[in-house]
Amino acid sequence: MLITHDTRCALDTVVDLVNSAPEDEAAADGLPDVPALTDFVRNHKMSDVGTLSEFDLSAVRRVRGRFAAIFAAPDARSAAVMINELVAAAGTTPRLTDHDGYDWHVHYFAPGASVADHLAADCGMALAFFVVAGEQERLRRCEAPDCRRAFVDLSRNRSRRYCDSRTCGNRLHVAAYRARRKEAAG
């Protein structure tokens, strides 16, 4: 599957957005306030975003929940329905653009769109490309028992199981090794 630069940026953005949600009531929200949202927008180099407000923060949190549901979709048809609703609600307006030193690429959000509509349109279309390509199963959640972070499995054989092999994957492998050693010794 060919993934263009702007699609990869949108995938990274949607994964970070979904992972900013608190996993339970005790966990902190990764987007607690407008300055955090402003940092998120800046860190993801989102263009054409004006001054952000509490209204934008609330709207982005709602979109975040809808993206989380897409990552939890049991099948491509369910994911497609949710993506269609999300992208349609954003008033998608595909247009070619070349800005900030990037070659021609497509923006799916309308000029002057809110940050929530910007995310819904561009990130929704990036996820749509995976459904179209028959690759919806690459939109995953970490399989570590104490982690449910979202990620996009871009491995060649679709075998990635953890959000980060150096943290979740390594931690589970070390725990399994120690359990085997304990059992063998005991």
mmCIF file of C-alpha atoms in Angstrom:
data_model
loop_
_atom_site.group_PDB
_atom_site.id
_atom_site.type_symbol
_atom_site.label_atom_id
_atom_site.label_comp_id
_atom_site.label_asym_id
_atom_site.label_seq_id
_atom_site.Cartn_x
_atom_site.Cartn_y
_atom_site.Cartn_z
ATOM 1 C CA MET A 1 0.000 0.000 0.000
ATOM 2 C CA LEU A 2 1.433 3.355 -1.050
ATOM 3 C CA ILE A 3 1.253 5.928 1.728
ATOM 4 C CA THR A 4 1.979 9.502 0.700
ATOM 5 C CA HIS A 5 3.687 12.008 2.979
ATOM 6 C CA ASP A 6 0.483 13.867 3.792
ATOM 7 C CA THR A 7 -1.392 10.620 4.491
ATOM 8 C CA ARG A 8 1.411 9.518 6.829
ATOM 9 C CA CYS A 9 1.237 12.876 8.634
ATOM 10 C CA ALA A 10 -2.542 12.490 8.997
ATOM 11 C CA LEU A 11 -2.103 8.946 10.343
ATOM 12 C CA ASP A 12 0.452 10.130 12.905
ATOM 13 C CA THR A 13 -1.910 12.942 13.881
ATOM 14 C CA VAL A 14 -4.972 10.727 14.322
ATOM 15 C CA VAL A 15 -3.005 8.173 16.361
ATOM 16 C CA ASP A 16 -1.662 10.921 18.641
ATOM 17 C CA LEU A 17 -5.144 12.413 18.906
ATOM 18 C CA VAL A 18 -6.756 9.100 19.888
ATOM 19 C CA ASN A 19 -3.947 8.388 22.344
ATOM 20 C CA SER A 20 -4.446 11.774 24.011
ATOM 21 C CA ALA A 21 -7.737 10.566 25.494
ATOM 22 C CA PRO A 22 -7.656 9.411 29.112
ATOM 23 C CA GLU A 23 -7.978 5.640 29.401
ATOM 24 C CA ASP A 24 -10.122 5.946 32.546
ATOM 25 C CA GLU A 25 -11.474 8.565 34.960
ATOM 26 C CA ALA A 26 -8.222 8.587 36.971
ATOM 27 C CA ALA A 27 -5.973 9.280 33.975
ATOM 28 C CA ALA A 28 -5.132 12.764 32.769
ATOM 29 C CA ASP A 29 -6.463 14.056 29.465
ATOM 30 C CA GLY A 30 -3.697 14.689 26.933
ATOM 31 C CA LEU A 31 -5.664 17.721 25.727
ATOM 32 C CA PRO A 32 -6.611 19.328 29.048
ATOM 33 C CA ASP A 33 -6.895 22.907 27.816
ATOM 34 C CA VAL A 34 -6.606 25.276 24.855
ATOM 35 C CA PRO A 35 -2.802 25.728 25.225
ATOM 36 C CA ALA A 36 -2.398 21.931 24.967
ATOM 37 C CA LEU A 37 -4.551 21.921 21.834
ATOM 38 C CA THR A 38 -2.447 24.773 20.434
ATOM 39 C CA ASP A 39 0.692 22.703 21.099
ATOM 40 C CA PHE A 40 -0.916 19.677 19.445
ATOM 41 C CA VAL A 41 -1.711 21.726 16.327
ATOM 42 C CA ARG A 42 1.803 23.196 16.231
ATOM 43 C CA ASN A 43 3.530 19.829 16.836
ATOM 44 C CA HIS A 44 1.578 18.263 13.989
ATOM 45 C CA LYS A 45 2.244 21.217 11.684
ATOM 46 C CA MET A 46 -1.436 21.668 10.916
ATOM 47 C CA SER A 47 -1.833 24.515 8.454
ATOM 48 C CA ASP A 48 -4.668 26.973 8.076
ATOM 49 C CA VAL A 49 -5.725 26.876 11.751
ATOM 50 C CA GLY A 50 -6.650 30.178 13.369
ATOM 51 C CA THR A 51 -6.875 31.147 17.020
ATOM 52 C CA LEU A 52 -8.218 28.277 19.099
ATOM 53 C CA SER A 53 -10.908 28.464 21.775
ATOM 54 C CA GLU A 54 -12.709 26.335 24.363
ATOM 55 C CA PHE A 55 -15.291 25.597 21.659
ATOM 56 C CA ASP A 56 -12.500 24.143 19.458
ATOM 57 C CA LEU A 57 -11.199 22.053 22.362
ATOM 58 C CA SER A 58 -14.649 20.602 23.004
ATOM 59 C CA ALA A 59 -15.184 19.870 19.295
ATOM 60 C CA VAL A 60 -11.779 18.194 18.959
ATOM 61 C CA ARG A 61 -12.510 15.993 21.981
ATOM 62 C CA ARG A 62 -15.779 14.872 20.321
ATOM 63 C CA VAL A 63 -13.945 14.091 17.057
ATOM 64 C CA ARG A 64 -11.301 12.232 19.077
ATOM 65 C CA GLY A 65 -13.994 9.958 20.498
ATOM 66 C CA ARG A 66 -15.307 9.235 17.017
ATOM 67 C CA PHE A 67 -11.807 8.335 15.815
ATOM 68 C CA ALA A 68 -11.365 6.043 18.821
ATOM 69 C CA ALA A 69 -14.540 4.223 17.770
ATOM 70 C CA ILE A 70 -13.101 3.729 14.277
ATOM 71 C CA PHE A 71 -9.987 2.093 15.741
ATOM 72 C CA ALA A 72 -12.298 -0.206 17.732
ATOM 73 C CA ALA A 73 -14.503 -1.060 14.731
ATOM 74 C CA PRO A 74 -14.987 -4.820 14.414
ATOM 75 C CA ASP A 75 -14.924 -4.814 10.609
ATOM 76 C CA ALA A 76 -14.401 -2.679 7.517
ATOM 77 C CA ARG A 77 -18.118 -2.042 6.996
ATOM 78 C CA SER A 78 -18.512 -0.615 10.503
ATOM 79 C CA ALA A 79 -15.382 1.500 10.082
ATOM 80 C CA ALA A 80 -16.611 2.760 6.698
ATOM 81 C CA VAL A 81 -19.955 3.876 8.127
ATOM 82 C CA MET A 82 -18.233 5.812 10.914
ATOM 83 C CA ILE A 83 -15.641 7.349 8.573
ATOM 84 C CA ASN A 84 -18.356 8.383 6.092
ATOM 85 C CA GLU A 85 -20.339 10.105 8.848
ATOM 86 C CA LEU A 86 -17.264 11.849 10.245
ATOM 87 C CA VAL A 87 -15.973 13.080 6.892
ATOM 88 C CA ALA A 88 -19.418 14.182 5.685
ATOM 89 C CA ALA A 89 -20.064 16.149 8.886
ATOM 90 C CA ALA A 90 -16.751 17.976 8.340
ATOM 91 C CA GLY A 91 -17.945 19.335 4.987
ATOM 92 C CA THR A 92 -15.079 17.781 3.085
ATOM 93 C CA THR A 93 -13.807 19.912 0.220
ATOM 94 C CA PRO A 94 -10.851 18.263 -1.556
ATOM 95 C CA ARG A 95 -8.409 20.758 -3.031
ATOM 96 C CA LEU A 96 -4.865 20.673 -4.339
ATOM 97 C CA THR A 97 -2.366 22.847 -2.522
ATOM 98 C CA ASP A 98 1.373 23.443 -2.293
ATOM 99 C CA HIS A 99 2.436 25.361 0.777
ATOM 100 C CA ASP A 100 5.259 25.664 3.278
ATOM 101 C CA GLY A 101 7.760 24.017 0.932
ATOM 102 C CA TYR A 102 5.668 20.891 0.284
ATOM 103 C CA ASP A 103 4.884 19.727 -3.250
ATOM 104 C CA TRP A 104 1.325 19.354 -4.462
ATOM 105 C CA HIS A 105 -0.909 17.420 -2.135
ATOM 106 C CA VAL A 106 -4.599 17.233 -1.275
ATOM 107 C CA HIS A 107 -6.275 18.911 1.680
ATOM 108 C CA TYR A 108 -9.730 17.602 2.380
ATOM 109 C CA PHE A 109 -10.863 20.334 4.762
ATOM 110 C CA ALA A 110 -12.585 23.471 3.510
ATOM 111 C CA PRO A 111 -10.656 26.747 3.653
ATOM 112 C CA GLY A 112 -11.306 28.357 7.037
ATOM 113 C CA ALA A 113 -12.560 25.083 8.565
ATOM 114 C CA SER A 114 -12.448 24.632 12.323
ATOM 115 C CA VAL A 115 -9.610 22.553 13.734
ATOM 116 C CA ALA A 116 -12.092 19.743 14.496
ATOM 117 C CA ASP A 117 -13.354 19.716 10.898
ATOM 118 C CA HIS A 118 -9.755 19.885 9.684
ATOM 119 C CA LEU A 119 -8.901 16.783 11.724
ATOM 120 C CA ALA A 120 -12.115 14.977 10.768
ATOM 121 C CA ALA A 121 -11.601 15.581 7.047
ATOM 122 C CA ASP A 122 -7.865 14.964 6.619
ATOM 123 C CA CYS A 123 -7.489 12.197 9.201
ATOM 124 C CA GLY A 124 -10.806 10.624 8.224
ATOM 125 C CA MET A 125 -9.681 10.412 4.610
ATOM 126 C CA ALA A 126 -6.343 8.873 5.655
ATOM 127 C CA LEU A 127 -8.264 6.144 7.498
ATOM 128 C CA ALA A 128 -10.631 5.791 4.534
ATOM 129 C CA PHE A 129 -7.678 4.904 2.301
ATOM 130 C CA PHE A 130 -6.961 1.923 4.573
ATOM 131 C CA VAL A 131 -10.547 0.684 4.351
ATOM 132 C CA VAL A 132 -10.546 1.101 0.548
ATOM 133 C CA ALA A 133 -7.289 -0.866 0.308
ATOM 134 C CA GLY A 134 -8.754 -3.692 2.418
ATOM 135 C CA GLU A 135 -6.315 -2.861 5.226
ATOM 136 C CA GLN A 136 -8.700 -1.787 8.012
ATOM 137 C CA GLU A 137 -7.191 -4.418 10.309
ATOM 138 C CA ARG A 138 -3.995 -2.324 10.365
ATOM 139 C CA LEU A 139 -5.820 0.200 12.576
ATOM 140 C CA ARG A 140 -5.108 -1.411 15.919
ATOM 141 C CA ARG A 141 -4.916 -1.128 19.664
ATOM 142 C CA CYS A 142 -1.891 -2.313 21.631
ATOM 143 C CA GLU A 143 -2.248 -5.910 22.828
ATOM 144 C CA ALA A 144 -0.369 -5.327 26.088
ATOM 145 C CA PRO A 145 -2.854 -6.008 28.913
ATOM 146 C CA ASP A 146 -2.223 -2.657 30.597
ATOM 147 C CA CYS A 147 -2.114 -0.562 27.410
ATOM 148 C CA ARG A 148 -4.777 0.200 24.824
ATOM 149 C CA ARG A 149 -2.937 2.852 22.809
ATOM 150 C CA ALA A 150 -3.894 3.136 19.145
ATOM 151 C CA PHE A 151 -1.410 2.602 16.330
ATOM 152 C CA VAL A 152 -1.342 1.916 12.604
ATOM 153 C CA ASP A 153 0.450 -1.327 11.769
ATOM 154 C CA LEU A 154 2.650 -0.489 8.800
ATOM 155 C CA SER A 155 4.713 -3.678 9.075
ATOM 156 C CA ARG A 156 5.074 -5.624 5.869
ATOM 157 C CA ASN A 157 3.312 -8.740 7.162
ATOM 158 C CA ARG A 158 0.749 -7.018 9.421
ATOM 159 C CA SER A 159 2.318 -8.582 12.508
ATOM 160 C CA ARG A 160 2.804 -5.641 14.854
ATOM 161 C CA ARG A 161 1.056 -6.246 18.172
ATOM 162 C CA TYR A 162 2.265 -3.443 20.425
ATOM 163 C CA CYS A 163 2.146 0.333 20.211
ATOM 164 C CA ASP A 164 5.890 0.397 20.884
ATOM 165 C CA SER A 165 8.098 -2.679 20.804
ATOM 166 C CA ARG A 166 10.637 -0.977 23.080
ATOM 167 C CA THR A 167 8.147 -0.409 25.869
ATOM 168 C CA CYS A 168 5.033 -2.589 25.769
ATOM 169 C CA GLY A 169 6.499 -5.389 23.672
ATOM 170 C CA ASN A 170 9.790 -5.532 25.541
ATOM 171 C CA ARG A 171 8.066 -5.375 28.947
ATOM 172 C CA LEU A 172 5.855 -8.362 28.071
ATOM 173 C CA HIS A 173 8.738 -10.370 26.639
ATOM 174 C CA VAL A 174 10.826 -9.776 29.795
ATOM 175 C CA ALA A 175 7.871 -10.759 31.997
ATOM 176 C CA ALA A 176 7.359 -13.969 29.991
ATOM 177 C CA TYR A 177 11.074 -14.756 30.215
ATOM 178 C CA ARG A 178 11.086 -14.253 33.991
ATOM 179 C CA ALA A 179 7.982 -16.424 34.364
ATOM 180 C CA ARG A 180 9.647 -19.229 32.366
ATOM 181 C CA ARG A 181 12.828 -18.940 34.446
ATOM 182 C CA LYS A 182 10.828 -19.029 37.690
ATOM 183 C CA GLU A 183 8.872 -22.058 36.523
ATOM 184 C CA ALA A 184 12.048 -23.867 35.446
ATOM 185 C CA ALA A 185 13.707 -23.122 38.785
ATOM 186 C CA GLY A 186 10.800 -23.992 40.854
#
